[in-house]
Amino acid sequence: MDANQSILEMTGLDLNDIKLLKVPDLFAGGFGEKKDTASALADRVGAPEQLELLGPAGRRIPVEVLSREVPYVDGQATVVAIRDVTERKAAEDYIRYLAMHDTLTSLPNRRGLENVLGQVIEQALRNGAEAAVLGLDLDGFKAVNDSLGHHAGDMLLKEVAVRFQAQLRDADYLARLGGDEFVIVLRSVASVDDAIQLAKRLIACLWQPFTLAGHDVYVGVSIGVALCPRDGETAQMVLKNADIAMYQAKIKGKGQVYEFQAGMETAVRERHDLELDLRAALGRHELQIYYQPLFDVSGNITGFEALARWPHPERGMIPPDRFIPLAEETGLIVPLGEWVLKTACTVAAGWQSDISIAVNLSPTQFQRVDLVNVVMRTLEETGLEPARLELEVTETLLMEDVPKALALVRDLRALGVRVALDDFGTGYSSLAYLHNFPFDKVKVDRSFINKITNDPNAWTIVESIIVMSHKLKLRVTAEGIETGAQLSMLTEHGCDEMQGFLLGRPMPEIQASTRISHT
Ligand code: C2E
Ligand code: MG
Ligand code: MG
């Protein structure tokens, strides 16, 4: 019967036209099943009906419709209110978009990913096909973020996303889970090799540096691959397994791709648990040091080697061969190494002055901290005479950066500390190291010593190491002596110092102190 100006504008009709229409004619699809106006609009008081209004030129406008019966002249009339909700719809769409996407890179986020992955898995299961999920985590991102700031970190993530995207086909799906974690879904693969090949291209596409605020910046990526349904039939499961494989890639030295395998999970979880335990144990000072005696040819104790021990509340005593590599990978070796050094020096300072103390250094400590400074500080703090401290280094430390390693050995000796080359015979065993580095002594590895009495070749090698070391004015220690035959063979041929279970096992501090006072 009547209409206001707004509805005329929205529909593009004039009042005369609109009067000729029935209310349902204003909407796309009319009122659906409820054909007549009265029944369609009768109860639209509180809850508006969502409909599409027919606008000018066939445009469909999202509207909500409310209606109400009112008294009119000599009876009742229905007033219909139609509200344009285009803007609200757009806002809702945007909110939905935000909930599913990462605002920094505009990539889908975890929720978006889980949605899509759910569908991909369903499809794969239905078609008997296989889909692949790649879990990616950047290597070295934190360093960029810490040194150049969060803004630079954000720029880097955006550019990484662009490079990744360039390696993908249209059907592939890239999401960012937050931080420096990305996931790629390949909807259908012929075999796992498809995913591995892509992963290798993704790793290679980061080799070129990024330029950020005038700096050349390098990051890498570690990638884990899981297949569905093989490695899981739910999005959560496949993502978790891709993550486990990715973690394995990290452990194995970063910048690599690993395929998920059954059993990986336990290994990774155990290692993860062990890492947490070790961190806690360090914080609570639960590690211990055992001391293994070293003897001269006359059988007198010359000193002790400090060997770290970890008495684990549930797993019992964990040997250093298990937790030292873990500490090196996680960087925990730095606090651990400093703790061993300080504790061993403190203990040795309480011993009589002709007993020395040997402490093992890890190459990782050397890479991460100024060792010379740490050693100097420790000597000052503990009051140990420098000449009584012997530091054991391995060939790995020397190989990485020869000039730097040479400077380290020289600087340590300048402090008055002695430096020994440990485990000689296990690595490259380059005799050049003996020539070129100013060591005080060389320790022949126990894998050689335990062969000398029944393997003539092993003996020839040990004998020549002794002869050559003496020419270079280096003392020779044999480690791992377990039999009397080994001991006499070594003493007869001029080996200077002996260490091994035959003569003394690593022992707690109290026992070591008792042994010293009884000599
Ligand atoms: P290493 O420096 O070569 O230490 C000697 C290892 O040989 C010790 O093993 C010792 O217990 C063992 N050993 C000594 N005599 C015998 C023997 O007659 N027979 C046999 N079978 N073994 C013998 P341990 O204590 O298990 O230490 C293993 C390695 O762990 C050490 O080898 C060292 O490289 C590393 N390590 C131990 N403590 C520390 C530490 O505080 N810092 C660092 N960076 N490494 C450490
Ligand atoms: Mg050693
Ligand atoms: Mg050794």
PDB file of C-alpha atoms in Angstrom, residues 155-415:
ATOM      1  CA  MET A 155      59.847  -8.897   6.568  1.00  0.00           C
ATOM      2  CA  LEU A 156      61.901 -12.056   6.377  1.00  0.00           C
ATOM      3  CA  LEU A 157      58.879 -14.292   7.029  1.00  0.00           C
ATOM      4  CA  LYS A 158      56.962 -12.541   4.250  1.00  0.00           C
ATOM      5  CA  GLU A 159      59.781 -13.025   1.783  1.00  0.00           C
ATOM      6  CA  VAL A 160      60.286 -16.632   2.787  1.00  0.00           C
ATOM      7  CA  ALA A 161      56.563 -17.209   2.160  1.00  0.00           C
ATOM      8  CA  VAL A 162      56.924 -15.695  -1.315  1.00  0.00           C
ATOM      9  CA  ARG A 163      59.889 -17.927  -2.150  1.00  0.00           C
ATOM     10  CA  PHE A 164      58.074 -21.017  -0.914  1.00  0.00           C
ATOM     11  CA  GLN A 165      54.972 -20.105  -2.893  1.00  0.00           C
ATOM     12  CA  ALA A 166      57.058 -19.780  -6.053  1.00  0.00           C
ATOM     13  CA  GLN A 167      58.046 -23.455  -5.747  1.00  0.00           C
ATOM     14  CA  LEU A 168      54.436 -24.656  -5.561  1.00  0.00           C
ATOM     15  CA  ARG A 169      51.805 -25.544  -8.134  1.00  0.00           C
ATOM     16  CA  ASP A 170      48.335 -23.978  -7.963  1.00  0.00           C
ATOM     17  CA  ALA A 171      46.781 -27.011  -6.308  1.00  0.00           C
ATOM     18  CA  ASP A 172      49.380 -27.102  -3.506  1.00  0.00           C
ATOM     19  CA  TYR A 173      48.445 -25.446  -0.260  1.00  0.00           C
ATOM     20  CA  LEU A 174      50.781 -23.348   1.884  1.00  0.00           C
ATOM     21  CA  ALA A 175      49.907 -22.248   5.421  1.00  0.00           C
ATOM     22  CA  ARG A 176      51.762 -20.484   8.201  1.00  0.00           C
ATOM     23  CA  LEU A 177      51.161 -21.882  11.655  1.00  0.00           C
ATOM     24  CA  GLY A 178      52.789 -18.998  13.471  1.00  0.00           C
ATOM     25  CA  GLY A 179      56.356 -18.100  14.340  1.00  0.00           C
ATOM     26  CA  ASP A 180      58.664 -19.601  11.747  1.00  0.00           C
ATOM     27  CA  GLU A 181      56.535 -22.687  11.133  1.00  0.00           C
ATOM     28  CA  PHE A 182      54.917 -23.419   7.777  1.00  0.00           C
ATOM     29  CA  VAL A 183      52.966 -26.378   6.400  1.00  0.00           C
ATOM     30  CA  ILE A 184      52.454 -27.466   2.816  1.00  0.00           C
ATOM     31  CA  VAL A 185      49.726 -29.861   1.697  1.00  0.00           C
ATOM     32  CA  LEU A 186      50.096 -31.734  -1.585  1.00  0.00           C
ATOM     33  CA  ARG A 187      46.607 -32.959  -2.436  1.00  0.00           C
ATOM     34  CA  SER A 188      47.755 -36.007  -4.325  1.00  0.00           C
ATOM     35  CA  VAL A 189      51.198 -37.554  -4.767  1.00  0.00           C
ATOM     36  CA  ALA A 190      52.300 -40.568  -6.799  1.00  0.00           C
ATOM     37  CA  SER A 191      54.835 -41.478  -4.142  1.00  0.00           C
ATOM     38  CA  VAL A 192      56.634 -39.908  -1.228  1.00  0.00           C
ATOM     39  CA  ASP A 193      59.417 -38.934  -3.654  1.00  0.00           C
ATOM     40  CA  ASP A 194      57.226 -36.150  -5.037  1.00  0.00           C
ATOM     41  CA  ALA A 195      57.184 -34.577  -1.598  1.00  0.00           C
ATOM     42  CA  ILE A 196      60.894 -35.195  -0.991  1.00  0.00           C
ATOM     43  CA  GLN A 197      61.794 -33.577  -4.323  1.00  0.00           C
ATOM     44  CA  LEU A 198      59.689 -30.533  -3.474  1.00  0.00           C
ATOM     45  CA  ALA A 199      61.284 -30.365  -0.012  1.00  0.00           C
ATOM     46  CA  LYS A 200      64.738 -30.319  -1.590  1.00  0.00           C
ATOM     47  CA  ARG A 201      63.710 -27.454  -3.860  1.00  0.00           C
ATOM     48  CA  LEU A 202      62.323 -25.568  -0.849  1.00  0.00           C
ATOM     49  CA  ILE A 203      65.585 -26.051   1.044  1.00  0.00           C
ATOM     50  CA  ALA A 204      67.572 -24.853  -1.978  1.00  0.00           C
ATOM     51  CA  CYS A 205      65.372 -21.803  -2.568  1.00  0.00           C
ATOM     52  CA  LEU A 206      66.647 -20.309   0.706  1.00  0.00           C
ATOM     53  CA  TRP A 207      70.315 -20.633  -0.165  1.00  0.00           C
ATOM     54  CA  GLN A 208      70.413 -17.145  -1.669  1.00  0.00           C
ATOM     55  CA  PRO A 209      70.583 -14.512   1.078  1.00  0.00           C
ATOM     56  CA  PHE A 210      67.714 -12.154   1.904  1.00  0.00           C
ATOM     57  CA  THR A 211      68.513  -8.462   2.053  1.00  0.00           C
ATOM     58  CA  LEU A 212      67.042  -6.820   5.124  1.00  0.00           C
ATOM     59  CA  ALA A 213      67.838  -3.291   6.202  1.00  0.00           C
ATOM     60  CA  GLY A 214      71.003  -3.430   4.133  1.00  0.00           C
ATOM     61  CA  HIS A 215      72.152  -6.744   5.630  1.00  0.00           C
ATOM     62  CA  ASP A 216      72.580 -10.038   3.854  1.00  0.00           C
ATOM     63  CA  VAL A 217      70.664 -12.530   5.951  1.00  0.00           C
ATOM     64  CA  TYR A 218      70.657 -16.297   5.657  1.00  0.00           C
ATOM     65  CA  VAL A 219      68.066 -18.714   6.963  1.00  0.00           C
ATOM     66  CA  GLY A 220      67.557 -22.391   6.247  1.00  0.00           C
ATOM     67  CA  VAL A 221      64.654 -24.743   6.649  1.00  0.00           C
ATOM     68  CA  SER A 222      64.219 -28.212   8.147  1.00  0.00           C
ATOM     69  CA  ILE A 223      61.406 -30.272   6.673  1.00  0.00           C
ATOM     70  CA  GLY A 224      59.475 -33.348   7.770  1.00  0.00           C
ATOM     71  CA  VAL A 225      57.208 -35.283   5.420  1.00  0.00           C
ATOM     72  CA  ALA A 226      54.178 -37.363   6.387  1.00  0.00           C
ATOM     73  CA  LEU A 227      51.709 -39.075   4.085  1.00  0.00           C
ATOM     74  CA  CYS A 228      48.007 -39.530   4.579  1.00  0.00           C
ATOM     75  CA  PRO A 229      46.395 -41.914   5.045  1.00  0.00           C
ATOM     76  CA  ARG A 230      49.682 -43.850   5.578  1.00  0.00           C
ATOM     77  CA  ASP A 231      50.887 -41.812   8.575  1.00  0.00           C
ATOM     78  CA  GLY A 232      47.504 -40.750   9.901  1.00  0.00           C
ATOM     79  CA  GLU A 233      43.859 -40.464   8.959  1.00  0.00           C
ATOM     80  CA  THR A 234      43.107 -37.223  10.789  1.00  0.00           C
ATOM     81  CA  ALA A 235      44.533 -33.768  10.196  1.00  0.00           C
ATOM     82  CA  GLN A 236      45.913 -33.679  13.730  1.00  0.00           C
ATOM     83  CA  MET A 237      47.676 -37.008  13.379  1.00  0.00           C
ATOM     84  CA  VAL A 238      49.303 -36.252  10.022  1.00  0.00           C
ATOM     85  CA  LEU A 239      50.407 -32.808  11.202  1.00  0.00           C
ATOM     86  CA  LYS A 240      51.895 -34.284  14.349  1.00  0.00           C
ATOM     87  CA  ASN A 241      53.837 -36.884  12.407  1.00  0.00           C
ATOM     88  CA  ALA A 242      55.127 -34.352   9.881  1.00  0.00           C
ATOM     89  CA  ASP A 243      56.249 -32.353  12.909  1.00  0.00           C
ATOM     90  CA  ILE A 244      58.051 -35.333  14.414  1.00  0.00           C
ATOM     91  CA  ALA A 245      59.880 -35.959  11.136  1.00  0.00           C
ATOM     92  CA  MET A 246      60.745 -32.251  10.999  1.00  0.00           C
ATOM     93  CA  TYR A 247      62.156 -32.409  14.519  1.00  0.00           C
ATOM     94  CA  GLN A 248      64.244 -35.396  13.464  1.00  0.00           C
ATOM     95  CA  ALA A 249      65.618 -33.299  10.571  1.00  0.00           C
ATOM     96  CA  LYS A 250      66.559 -30.589  13.078  1.00  0.00           C
ATOM     97  CA  ILE A 251      68.368 -33.079  15.276  1.00  0.00           C
ATOM     98  CA  LYS A 252      70.269 -34.517  12.329  1.00  0.00           C
ATOM     99  CA  GLY A 253      71.837 -31.187  11.559  1.00  0.00           C
ATOM    100  CA  LYS A 254      69.193 -28.863  10.052  1.00  0.00           C
ATOM    101  CA  GLY A 255      68.611 -27.925   6.429  1.00  0.00           C
ATOM    102  CA  GLN A 256      67.425 -31.428   5.647  1.00  0.00           C
ATOM    103  CA  VAL A 257      64.262 -33.353   4.859  1.00  0.00           C
ATOM    104  CA  TYR A 258      63.134 -36.453   6.744  1.00  0.00           C
ATOM    105  CA  GLU A 259      60.263 -38.778   5.986  1.00  0.00           C
ATOM    106  CA  PHE A 260      58.176 -39.880   8.950  1.00  0.00           C
ATOM    107  CA  GLN A 261      58.799 -43.437  10.079  1.00  0.00           C
ATOM    108  CA  ALA A 262      57.136 -45.473  12.758  1.00  0.00           C
ATOM    109  CA  GLY A 263      59.303 -45.461  15.867  1.00  0.00           C
ATOM    110  CA  MET A 264      60.638 -41.997  15.122  1.00  0.00           C
ATOM    111  CA  GLU A 265      58.103 -40.739  17.560  1.00  0.00           C
ATOM    112  CA  THR A 266      59.505 -42.571  20.554  1.00  0.00           C
ATOM    113  CA  ALA A 267      63.069 -41.636  19.668  1.00  0.00           C
ATOM    114  CA  VAL A 268      62.152 -37.986  19.277  1.00  0.00           C
ATOM    115  CA  ARG A 269      60.014 -37.935  22.389  1.00  0.00           C
ATOM    116  CA  GLU A 270      62.693 -39.626  24.452  1.00  0.00           C
ATOM    117  CA  ARG A 271      65.297 -37.216  23.261  1.00  0.00           C
ATOM    118  CA  HIS A 272      62.970 -34.319  23.933  1.00  0.00           C
ATOM    119  CA  ASP A 273      62.237 -35.597  27.453  1.00  0.00           C
ATOM    120  CA  LEU A 274      65.927 -36.152  28.045  1.00  0.00           C
ATOM    121  CA  GLU A 275      66.680 -32.615  26.953  1.00  0.00           C
ATOM    122  CA  LEU A 276      64.117 -31.209  29.390  1.00  0.00           C
ATOM    123  CA  ASP A 277      65.486 -33.437  32.142  1.00  0.00           C
ATOM    124  CA  LEU A 278      69.055 -32.391  31.445  1.00  0.00           C
ATOM    125  CA  ARG A 279      68.135 -28.728  31.527  1.00  0.00           C
ATOM    126  CA  ALA A 280      66.394 -29.226  34.854  1.00  0.00           C
ATOM    127  CA  ALA A 281      69.229 -31.348  36.250  1.00  0.00           C
ATOM    128  CA  LEU A 282      71.723 -28.637  35.349  1.00  0.00           C
ATOM    129  CA  GLY A 283      69.605 -26.013  37.027  1.00  0.00           C
ATOM    130  CA  ARG A 284      69.323 -28.096  40.168  1.00  0.00           C
ATOM    131  CA  HIS A 285      73.036 -28.998  40.159  1.00  0.00           C
ATOM    132  CA  GLU A 286      72.216 -32.692  39.953  1.00  0.00           C
ATOM    133  CA  LEU A 287      75.123 -33.596  37.712  1.00  0.00           C
ATOM    134  CA  GLN A 288      78.199 -35.071  39.297  1.00  0.00           C
ATOM    135  CA  ILE A 289      81.819 -35.360  38.429  1.00  0.00           C
ATOM    136  CA  TYR A 290      83.781 -38.576  38.711  1.00  0.00           C
ATOM    137  CA  TYR A 291      87.553 -38.456  38.813  1.00  0.00           C
ATOM    138  CA  GLN A 292      89.718 -41.037  37.044  1.00  0.00           C
ATOM    139  CA  PRO A 293      93.371 -41.226  38.138  1.00  0.00           C
ATOM    140  CA  LEU A 294      96.323 -40.955  35.760  1.00  0.00           C
ATOM    141  CA  PHE A 295      99.645 -42.600  36.661  1.00  0.00           C
ATOM    142  CA  ASP A 296     103.287 -42.145  35.723  1.00  0.00           C
ATOM    143  CA  VAL A 297     105.537 -45.099  34.834  1.00  0.00           C
ATOM    144  CA  SER A 298     106.414 -45.673  38.491  1.00  0.00           C
ATOM    145  CA  GLY A 299     102.747 -46.002  39.374  1.00  0.00           C
ATOM    146  CA  ASN A 300     102.328 -42.655  41.141  1.00  0.00           C
ATOM    147  CA  ILE A 301      99.185 -40.647  40.644  1.00  0.00           C
ATOM    148  CA  THR A 302      99.954 -37.537  38.565  1.00  0.00           C
ATOM    149  CA  GLY A 303      96.429 -36.251  38.298  1.00  0.00           C
ATOM    150  CA  PHE A 304      92.762 -36.996  37.612  1.00  0.00           C
ATOM    151  CA  GLU A 305      90.498 -36.559  34.634  1.00  0.00           C
ATOM    152  CA  ALA A 306      87.141 -34.983  35.454  1.00  0.00           C
ATOM    153  CA  LEU A 307      84.328 -36.970  33.828  1.00  0.00           C
ATOM    154  CA  ALA A 308      80.748 -35.775  34.011  1.00  0.00           C
ATOM    155  CA  ARG A 309      78.083 -38.125  35.351  1.00  0.00           C
ATOM    156  CA  TRP A 310      74.317 -37.779  35.383  1.00  0.00           C
ATOM    157  CA  PRO A 311      72.494 -39.764  38.034  1.00  0.00           C
ATOM    158  CA  HIS A 312      68.966 -39.706  36.612  1.00  0.00           C
ATOM    159  CA  PRO A 313      66.203 -40.304  39.175  1.00  0.00           C
ATOM    160  CA  GLU A 314      64.440 -42.872  36.910  1.00  0.00           C
ATOM    161  CA  ARG A 315      66.944 -43.989  34.317  1.00  0.00           C
ATOM    162  CA  GLY A 316      69.854 -44.505  36.650  1.00  0.00           C
ATOM    163  CA  MET A 317      73.353 -43.286  35.840  1.00  0.00           C
ATOM    164  CA  ILE A 318      73.404 -41.892  32.304  1.00  0.00           C
ATOM    165  CA  PRO A 319      76.853 -42.115  30.683  1.00  0.00           C
ATOM    166  CA  PRO A 320      78.400 -39.000  29.120  1.00  0.00           C
ATOM    167  CA  ASP A 321      78.402 -40.645  25.696  1.00  0.00           C
ATOM    168  CA  ARG A 322      74.623 -40.198  25.777  1.00  0.00           C
ATOM    169  CA  PHE A 323      74.177 -36.786  27.314  1.00  0.00           C
ATOM    170  CA  ILE A 324      77.263 -34.885  26.113  1.00  0.00           C
ATOM    171  CA  PRO A 325      76.209 -35.089  22.422  1.00  0.00           C
ATOM    172  CA  LEU A 326      72.713 -34.012  23.483  1.00  0.00           C
ATOM    173  CA  ALA A 327      74.165 -31.108  25.437  1.00  0.00           C
ATOM    174  CA  GLU A 328      76.212 -30.135  22.389  1.00  0.00           C
ATOM    175  CA  GLU A 329      73.199 -30.141  20.060  1.00  0.00           C
ATOM    176  CA  THR A 330      71.098 -28.079  22.417  1.00  0.00           C
ATOM    177  CA  GLY A 331      73.757 -25.634  23.511  1.00  0.00           C
ATOM    178  CA  LEU A 332      73.492 -26.870  27.094  1.00  0.00           C
ATOM    179  CA  ILE A 333      77.152 -27.824  26.814  1.00  0.00           C
ATOM    180  CA  VAL A 334      78.055 -24.206  27.508  1.00  0.00           C
ATOM    181  CA  PRO A 335      76.666 -24.023  31.075  1.00  0.00           C
ATOM    182  CA  LEU A 336      77.500 -27.708  31.616  1.00  0.00           C
ATOM    183  CA  GLY A 337      81.117 -27.256  30.509  1.00  0.00           C
ATOM    184  CA  GLU A 338      81.575 -24.177  32.663  1.00  0.00           C
ATOM    185  CA  TRP A 339      80.104 -25.988  35.640  1.00  0.00           C
ATOM    186  CA  VAL A 340      82.454 -28.977  35.184  1.00  0.00           C
ATOM    187  CA  LEU A 341      85.444 -26.679  34.783  1.00  0.00           C
ATOM    188  CA  LYS A 342      84.633 -24.632  37.842  1.00  0.00           C
ATOM    189  CA  THR A 343      83.750 -27.588  40.049  1.00  0.00           C
ATOM    190  CA  ALA A 344      86.792 -29.622  39.005  1.00  0.00           C
ATOM    191  CA  CYS A 345      89.142 -26.674  39.549  1.00  0.00           C
ATOM    192  CA  THR A 346      87.616 -25.974  42.963  1.00  0.00           C
ATOM    193  CA  VAL A 347      88.055 -29.596  43.994  1.00  0.00           C
ATOM    194  CA  ALA A 348      91.600 -29.802  42.616  1.00  0.00           C
ATOM    195  CA  ALA A 349      92.588 -26.593  44.397  1.00  0.00           C
ATOM    196  CA  GLY A 350      91.994 -28.509  47.629  1.00  0.00           C
ATOM    197  CA  TRP A 351      94.349 -31.337  46.633  1.00  0.00           C
ATOM    198  CA  GLN A 352      98.076 -31.436  47.164  1.00  0.00           C
ATOM    199  CA  SER A 353      99.937 -29.233  44.711  1.00  0.00           C
ATOM    200  CA  ASP A 354     101.547 -31.937  42.559  1.00  0.00           C
ATOM    201  CA  ILE A 355      98.211 -33.396  41.480  1.00  0.00           C
ATOM    202  CA  SER A 356      96.765 -31.995  38.270  1.00  0.00           C
ATOM    203  CA  ILE A 357      93.224 -31.985  36.942  1.00  0.00           C
ATOM    204  CA  ALA A 358      92.189 -32.678  33.332  1.00  0.00           C
ATOM    205  CA  VAL A 359      88.939 -31.248  31.951  1.00  0.00           C
ATOM    206  CA  ASN A 360      87.382 -32.081  28.581  1.00  0.00           C
ATOM    207  CA  LEU A 361      86.394 -29.256  26.243  1.00  0.00           C
ATOM    208  CA  SER A 362      83.746 -29.615  23.563  1.00  0.00           C
ATOM    209  CA  PRO A 363      84.103 -28.009  20.109  1.00  0.00           C
ATOM    210  CA  THR A 364      80.678 -26.438  20.650  1.00  0.00           C
ATOM    211  CA  GLN A 365      81.940 -24.585  23.708  1.00  0.00           C
ATOM    212  CA  PHE A 366      84.761 -23.287  21.581  1.00  0.00           C
ATOM    213  CA  GLN A 367      82.319 -22.040  18.907  1.00  0.00           C
ATOM    214  CA  ARG A 368      79.968 -20.345  21.304  1.00  0.00           C
ATOM    215  CA  VAL A 369      81.999 -18.663  23.998  1.00  0.00           C
ATOM    216  CA  ASP A 370      85.310 -17.013  24.569  1.00  0.00           C
ATOM    217  CA  LEU A 371      86.946 -20.022  26.184  1.00  0.00           C
ATOM    218  CA  VAL A 372      90.167 -18.261  27.059  1.00  0.00           C
ATOM    219  CA  ASN A 373      88.217 -15.760  29.113  1.00  0.00           C
ATOM    220  CA  VAL A 374      86.147 -18.457  30.805  1.00  0.00           C
ATOM    221  CA  VAL A 375      89.275 -20.402  31.755  1.00  0.00           C
ATOM    222  CA  MET A 376      91.055 -17.284  33.010  1.00  0.00           C
ATOM    223  CA  ARG A 377      88.078 -16.295  35.153  1.00  0.00           C
ATOM    224  CA  THR A 378      87.728 -19.814  36.541  1.00  0.00           C
ATOM    225  CA  LEU A 379      91.382 -19.937  37.545  1.00  0.00           C
ATOM    226  CA  GLU A 380      91.048 -16.596  39.315  1.00  0.00           C
ATOM    227  CA  GLU A 381      87.860 -17.603  41.086  1.00  0.00           C
ATOM    228  CA  THR A 382      89.052 -21.001  42.237  1.00  0.00           C
ATOM    229  CA  GLY A 383      92.643 -20.058  42.948  1.00  0.00           C
ATOM    230  CA  LEU A 384      93.934 -23.115  41.091  1.00  0.00           C
ATOM    231  CA  GLU A 385      97.468 -22.751  39.812  1.00  0.00           C
ATOM    232  CA  PRO A 386      97.245 -22.674  35.981  1.00  0.00           C
ATOM    233  CA  ALA A 387      99.971 -25.301  35.545  1.00  0.00           C
ATOM    234  CA  ARG A 388      97.778 -27.831  37.357  1.00  0.00           C
ATOM    235  CA  LEU A 389      94.957 -27.524  34.834  1.00  0.00           C
ATOM    236  CA  GLU A 390      95.039 -29.595  31.690  1.00  0.00           C
ATOM    237  CA  LEU A 391      92.429 -29.094  28.997  1.00  0.00           C
ATOM    238  CA  GLU A 392      91.595 -31.961  26.661  1.00  0.00           C
ATOM    239  CA  VAL A 393      90.529 -31.047  23.145  1.00  0.00           C
ATOM    240  CA  THR A 394      89.676 -33.300  20.217  1.00  0.00           C
ATOM    241  CA  GLU A 395      90.543 -33.117  16.550  1.00  0.00           C
ATOM    242  CA  THR A 396      87.041 -31.952  15.654  1.00  0.00           C
ATOM    243  CA  LEU A 397      87.782 -28.729  17.464  1.00  0.00           C
ATOM    244  CA  LEU A 398      90.912 -28.204  15.385  1.00  0.00           C
ATOM    245  CA  MET A 399      89.450 -29.054  12.009  1.00  0.00           C
ATOM    246  CA  GLU A 400      86.683 -26.511  11.706  1.00  0.00           C
ATOM    247  CA  ASP A 401      88.736 -23.367  11.726  1.00  0.00           C
ATOM    248  CA  VAL A 402      92.461 -24.045  11.953  1.00  0.00           C
ATOM    249  CA  PRO A 403      93.699 -20.474  12.526  1.00  0.00           C
ATOM    250  CA  LYS A 404      91.088 -19.886  15.231  1.00  0.00           C
ATOM    251  CA  ALA A 405      91.877 -23.195  16.925  1.00  0.00           C
ATOM    252  CA  LEU A 406      95.578 -22.454  16.782  1.00  0.00           C
ATOM    253  CA  ALA A 407      95.013 -19.094  18.463  1.00  0.00           C
ATOM    254  CA  LEU A 408      92.950 -20.807  21.158  1.00  0.00           C
ATOM    255  CA  VAL A 409      95.601 -23.394  21.979  1.00  0.00           C
ATOM    256  CA  ARG A 410      98.296 -20.700  22.053  1.00  0.00           C
ATOM    257  CA  ASP A 411      96.236 -18.356  24.244  1.00  0.00           C
ATOM    258  CA  LEU A 412      95.388 -21.142  26.683  1.00  0.00           C
ATOM    259  CA  ARG A 413      99.043 -22.073  26.976  1.00  0.00           C
ATOM    260  CA  ALA A 414      99.896 -18.415  27.466  1.00  0.00           C
ATOM    261  CA  LEU A 415      97.716 -18.567  30.596  1.00  0.00           C
TER     262      LEU A 415
END
